[in-house]
mmCIF file of C-alpha atoms in Angstrom:
data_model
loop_
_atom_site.group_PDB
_atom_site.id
_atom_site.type_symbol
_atom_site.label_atom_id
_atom_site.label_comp_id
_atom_site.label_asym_id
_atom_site.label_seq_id
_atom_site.Cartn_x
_atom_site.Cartn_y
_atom_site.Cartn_z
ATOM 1 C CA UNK A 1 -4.797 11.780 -7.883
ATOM 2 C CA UNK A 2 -8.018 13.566 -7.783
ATOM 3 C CA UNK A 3 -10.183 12.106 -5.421
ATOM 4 C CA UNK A 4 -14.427 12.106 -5.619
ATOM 5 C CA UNK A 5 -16.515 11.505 -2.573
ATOM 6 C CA UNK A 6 -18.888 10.117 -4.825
ATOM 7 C CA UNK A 7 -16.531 7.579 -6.143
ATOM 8 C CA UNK A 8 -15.675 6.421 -2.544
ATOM 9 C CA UNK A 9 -19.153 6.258 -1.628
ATOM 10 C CA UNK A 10 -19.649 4.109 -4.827
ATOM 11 C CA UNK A 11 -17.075 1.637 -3.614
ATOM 12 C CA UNK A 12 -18.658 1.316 -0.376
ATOM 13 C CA UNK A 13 -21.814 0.837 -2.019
ATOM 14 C CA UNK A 14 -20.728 -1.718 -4.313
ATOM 15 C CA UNK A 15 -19.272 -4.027 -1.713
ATOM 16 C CA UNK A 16 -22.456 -4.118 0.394
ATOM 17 C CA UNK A 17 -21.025 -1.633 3.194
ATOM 18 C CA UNK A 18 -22.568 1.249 5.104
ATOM 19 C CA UNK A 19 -21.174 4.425 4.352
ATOM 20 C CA UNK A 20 -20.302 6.001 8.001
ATOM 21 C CA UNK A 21 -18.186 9.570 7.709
ATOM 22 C CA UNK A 22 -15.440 7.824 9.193
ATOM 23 C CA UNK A 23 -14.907 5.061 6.361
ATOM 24 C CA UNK A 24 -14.950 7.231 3.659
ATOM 25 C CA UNK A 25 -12.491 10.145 5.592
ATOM 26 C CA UNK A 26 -10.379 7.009 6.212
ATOM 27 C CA UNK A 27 -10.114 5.655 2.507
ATOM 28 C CA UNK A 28 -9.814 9.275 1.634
ATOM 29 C CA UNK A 29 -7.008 9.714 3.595
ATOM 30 C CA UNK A 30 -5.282 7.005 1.957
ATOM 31 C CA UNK A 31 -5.640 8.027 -1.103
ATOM 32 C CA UNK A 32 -4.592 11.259 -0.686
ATOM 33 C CA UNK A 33 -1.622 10.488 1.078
ATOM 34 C CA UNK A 34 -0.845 8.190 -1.554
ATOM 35 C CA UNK A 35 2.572 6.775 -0.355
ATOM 36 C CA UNK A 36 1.506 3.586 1.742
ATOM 37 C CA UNK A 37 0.840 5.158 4.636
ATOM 38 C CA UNK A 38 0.376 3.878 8.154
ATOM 39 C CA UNK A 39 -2.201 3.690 10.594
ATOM 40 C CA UNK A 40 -0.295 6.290 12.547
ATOM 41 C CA UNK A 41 0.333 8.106 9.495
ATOM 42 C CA UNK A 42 -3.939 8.145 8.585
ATOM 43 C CA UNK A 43 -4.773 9.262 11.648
ATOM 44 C CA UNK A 44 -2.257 12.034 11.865
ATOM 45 C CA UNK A 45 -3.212 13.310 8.902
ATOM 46 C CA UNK A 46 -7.351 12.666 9.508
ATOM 47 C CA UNK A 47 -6.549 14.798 12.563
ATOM 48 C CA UNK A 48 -5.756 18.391 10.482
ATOM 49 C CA UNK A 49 -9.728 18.512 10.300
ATOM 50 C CA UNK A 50 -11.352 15.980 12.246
ATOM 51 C CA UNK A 51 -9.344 15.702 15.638
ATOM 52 C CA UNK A 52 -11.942 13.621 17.731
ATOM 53 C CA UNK A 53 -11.647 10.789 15.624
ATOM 54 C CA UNK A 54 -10.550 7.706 17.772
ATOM 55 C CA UNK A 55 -7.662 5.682 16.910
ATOM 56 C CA UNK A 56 -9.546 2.330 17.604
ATOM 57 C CA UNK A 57 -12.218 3.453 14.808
ATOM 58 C CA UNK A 58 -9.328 3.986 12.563
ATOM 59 C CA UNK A 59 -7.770 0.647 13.328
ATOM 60 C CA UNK A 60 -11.409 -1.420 13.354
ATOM 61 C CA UNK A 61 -11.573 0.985 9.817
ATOM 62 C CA UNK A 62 -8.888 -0.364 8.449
ATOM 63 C CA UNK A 63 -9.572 -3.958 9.050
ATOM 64 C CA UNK A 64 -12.763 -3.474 7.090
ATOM 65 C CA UNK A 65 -11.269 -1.707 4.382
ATOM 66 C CA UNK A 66 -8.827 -4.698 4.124
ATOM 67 C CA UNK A 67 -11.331 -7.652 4.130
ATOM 68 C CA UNK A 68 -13.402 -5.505 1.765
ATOM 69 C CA UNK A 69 -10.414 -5.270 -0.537
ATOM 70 C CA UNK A 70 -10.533 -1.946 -0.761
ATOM 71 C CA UNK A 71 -6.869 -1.572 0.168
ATOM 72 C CA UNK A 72 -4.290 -4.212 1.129
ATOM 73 C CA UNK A 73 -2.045 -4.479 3.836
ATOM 74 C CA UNK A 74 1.832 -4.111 3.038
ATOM 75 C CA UNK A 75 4.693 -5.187 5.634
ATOM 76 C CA UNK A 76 8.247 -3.947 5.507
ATOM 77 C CA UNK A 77 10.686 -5.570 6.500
ATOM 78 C CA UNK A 78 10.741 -3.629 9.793
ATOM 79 C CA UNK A 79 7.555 -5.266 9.946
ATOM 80 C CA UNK A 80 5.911 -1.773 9.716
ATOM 81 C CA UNK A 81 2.161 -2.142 8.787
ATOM 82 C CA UNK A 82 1.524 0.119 5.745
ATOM 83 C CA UNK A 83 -1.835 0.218 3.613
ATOM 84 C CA UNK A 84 -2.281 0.789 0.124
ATOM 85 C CA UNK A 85 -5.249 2.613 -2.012
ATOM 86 C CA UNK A 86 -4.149 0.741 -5.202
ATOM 87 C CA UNK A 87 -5.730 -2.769 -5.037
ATOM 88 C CA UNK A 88 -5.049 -3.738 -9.115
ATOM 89 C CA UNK A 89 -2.231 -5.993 -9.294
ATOM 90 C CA UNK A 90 1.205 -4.113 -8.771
ATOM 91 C CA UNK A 91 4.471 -4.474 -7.389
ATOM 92 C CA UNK A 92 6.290 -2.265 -4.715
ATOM 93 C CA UNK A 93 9.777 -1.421 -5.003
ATOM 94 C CA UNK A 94 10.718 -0.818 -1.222
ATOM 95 C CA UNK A 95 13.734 0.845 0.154
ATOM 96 C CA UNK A 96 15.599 -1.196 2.388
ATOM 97 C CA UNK A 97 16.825 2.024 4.008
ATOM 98 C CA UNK A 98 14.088 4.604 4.723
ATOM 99 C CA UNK A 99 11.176 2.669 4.160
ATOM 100 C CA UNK A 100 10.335 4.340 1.076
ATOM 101 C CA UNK A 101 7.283 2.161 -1.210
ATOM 102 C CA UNK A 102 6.735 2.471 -4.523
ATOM 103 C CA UNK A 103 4.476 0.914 -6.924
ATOM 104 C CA UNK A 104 5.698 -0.871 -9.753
ATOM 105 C CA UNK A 105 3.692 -2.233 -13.026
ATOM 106 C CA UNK A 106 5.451 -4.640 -15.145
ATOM 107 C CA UNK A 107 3.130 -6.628 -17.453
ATOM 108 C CA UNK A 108 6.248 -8.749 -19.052
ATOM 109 C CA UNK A 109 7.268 -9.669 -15.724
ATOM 110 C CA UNK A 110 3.770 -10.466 -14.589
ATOM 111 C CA UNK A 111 3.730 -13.299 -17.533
ATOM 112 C CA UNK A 112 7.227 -14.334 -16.922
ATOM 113 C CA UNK A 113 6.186 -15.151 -13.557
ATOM 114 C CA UNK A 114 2.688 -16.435 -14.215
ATOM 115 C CA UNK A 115 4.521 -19.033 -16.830
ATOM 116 C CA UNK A 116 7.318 -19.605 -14.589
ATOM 117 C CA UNK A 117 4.909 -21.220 -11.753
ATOM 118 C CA UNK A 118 2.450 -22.687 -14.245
ATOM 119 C CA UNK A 119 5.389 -24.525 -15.694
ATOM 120 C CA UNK A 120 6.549 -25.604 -11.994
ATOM 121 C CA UNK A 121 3.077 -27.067 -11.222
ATOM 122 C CA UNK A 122 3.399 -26.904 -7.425
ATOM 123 C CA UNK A 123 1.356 -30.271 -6.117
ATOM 124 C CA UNK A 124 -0.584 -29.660 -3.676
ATOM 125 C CA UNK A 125 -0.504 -25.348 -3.718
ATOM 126 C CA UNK A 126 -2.878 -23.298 -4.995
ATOM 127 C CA UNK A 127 -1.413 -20.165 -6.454
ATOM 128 C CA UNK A 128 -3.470 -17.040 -6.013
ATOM 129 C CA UNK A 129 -1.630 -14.179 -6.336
ATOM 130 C CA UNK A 130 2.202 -13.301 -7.491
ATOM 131 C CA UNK A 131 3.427 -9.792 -5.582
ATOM 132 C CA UNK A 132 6.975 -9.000 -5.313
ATOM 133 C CA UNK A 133 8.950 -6.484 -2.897
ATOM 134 C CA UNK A 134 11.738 -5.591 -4.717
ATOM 135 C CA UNK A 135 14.195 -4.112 -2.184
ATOM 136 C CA UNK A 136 17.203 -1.849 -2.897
ATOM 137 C CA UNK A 137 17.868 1.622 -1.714
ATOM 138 C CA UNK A 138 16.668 5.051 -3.944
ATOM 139 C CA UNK A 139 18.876 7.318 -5.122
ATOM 140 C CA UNK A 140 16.703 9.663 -3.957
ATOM 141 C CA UNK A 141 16.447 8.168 -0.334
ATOM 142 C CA UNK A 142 18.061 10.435 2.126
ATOM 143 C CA UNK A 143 19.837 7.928 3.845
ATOM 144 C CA UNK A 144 21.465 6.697 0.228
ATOM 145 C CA UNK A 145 22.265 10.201 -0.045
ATOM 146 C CA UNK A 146 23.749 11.094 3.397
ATOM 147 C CA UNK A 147 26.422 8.047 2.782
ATOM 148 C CA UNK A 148 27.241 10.006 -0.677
ATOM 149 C CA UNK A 149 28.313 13.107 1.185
ATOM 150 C CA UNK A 150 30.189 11.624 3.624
ATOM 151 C CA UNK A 151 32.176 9.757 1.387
ATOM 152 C CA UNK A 152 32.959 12.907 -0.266
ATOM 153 C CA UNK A 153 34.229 14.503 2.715
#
């Protein structure tokens, strides 16, 4: 994902905020990293070139960025906060294992599930959104593939 300044500035712009250095190295950061990171995971990787950040900006950052919806919050199921760059409606497969996120896009299974509740008419609920967490484990997850070994042996 090729990130722009300029388009991160733009965002900023667009949703009334000020553009500080530390926002838009924040919202860079996530969207570099790209994998759902976590505050510890931001500010680890904001540190590689600008160490005297402070991890309460980061945090108070964050916040912003979320209320903005310019990313959205994700908890595991280790209740581990992650964030994610991709605010367009999506799903996350998550690995129940090593905490692994992935997006997921399904547009038949976005009407499926619109239809579904529109045909339940919920009194008294006001749907606004419909995001699953799919959990499972990857093949590719190391853990997944640690038990494959041993069972070999």
């Amino acid at each position: 994902m090729k990130i722009l300044i300029e388009d991160i500035r733009n965002k900023f712009a667009e949703k009334g905020l000020k553009i500080t250095p530390q926002r838009v190295v924040i919202l860079e950061a996530i969207y570099k990293l790209n994998n759902h990171p976590t505050a510890d995971n931001i500010i680890a990787f904001i540190r590689e070139s600008h160490p005297n950040i402070a991890t309460g900006t980061v945090y108070k950052v964050l916040e912003t960025l979320v209320e903005n919806r310019l990313i959205k919050k994700v908890t595991t199921d280790k209740d581990i906060m992650r964030y994610d760059g991709i605010v367009e409606k999506h799903h996350h497969l998550y690995c129940s294992e090593c905490d692994l996120i992935e997006d997921y896009n399904d547009e038949e299974l976005d009407k499926l599930l619109q239809n579904h509740f529109k045909n339940k008419n919920i009194k008294g609920f006001k749907i606004e959104d419909i995001v699953l967490q799919i959990r499972g484990t990857f093949n590719k997850c190391w853990y997944y593939l640690l038990l494959i070994i041993n069972k070999m042996e």
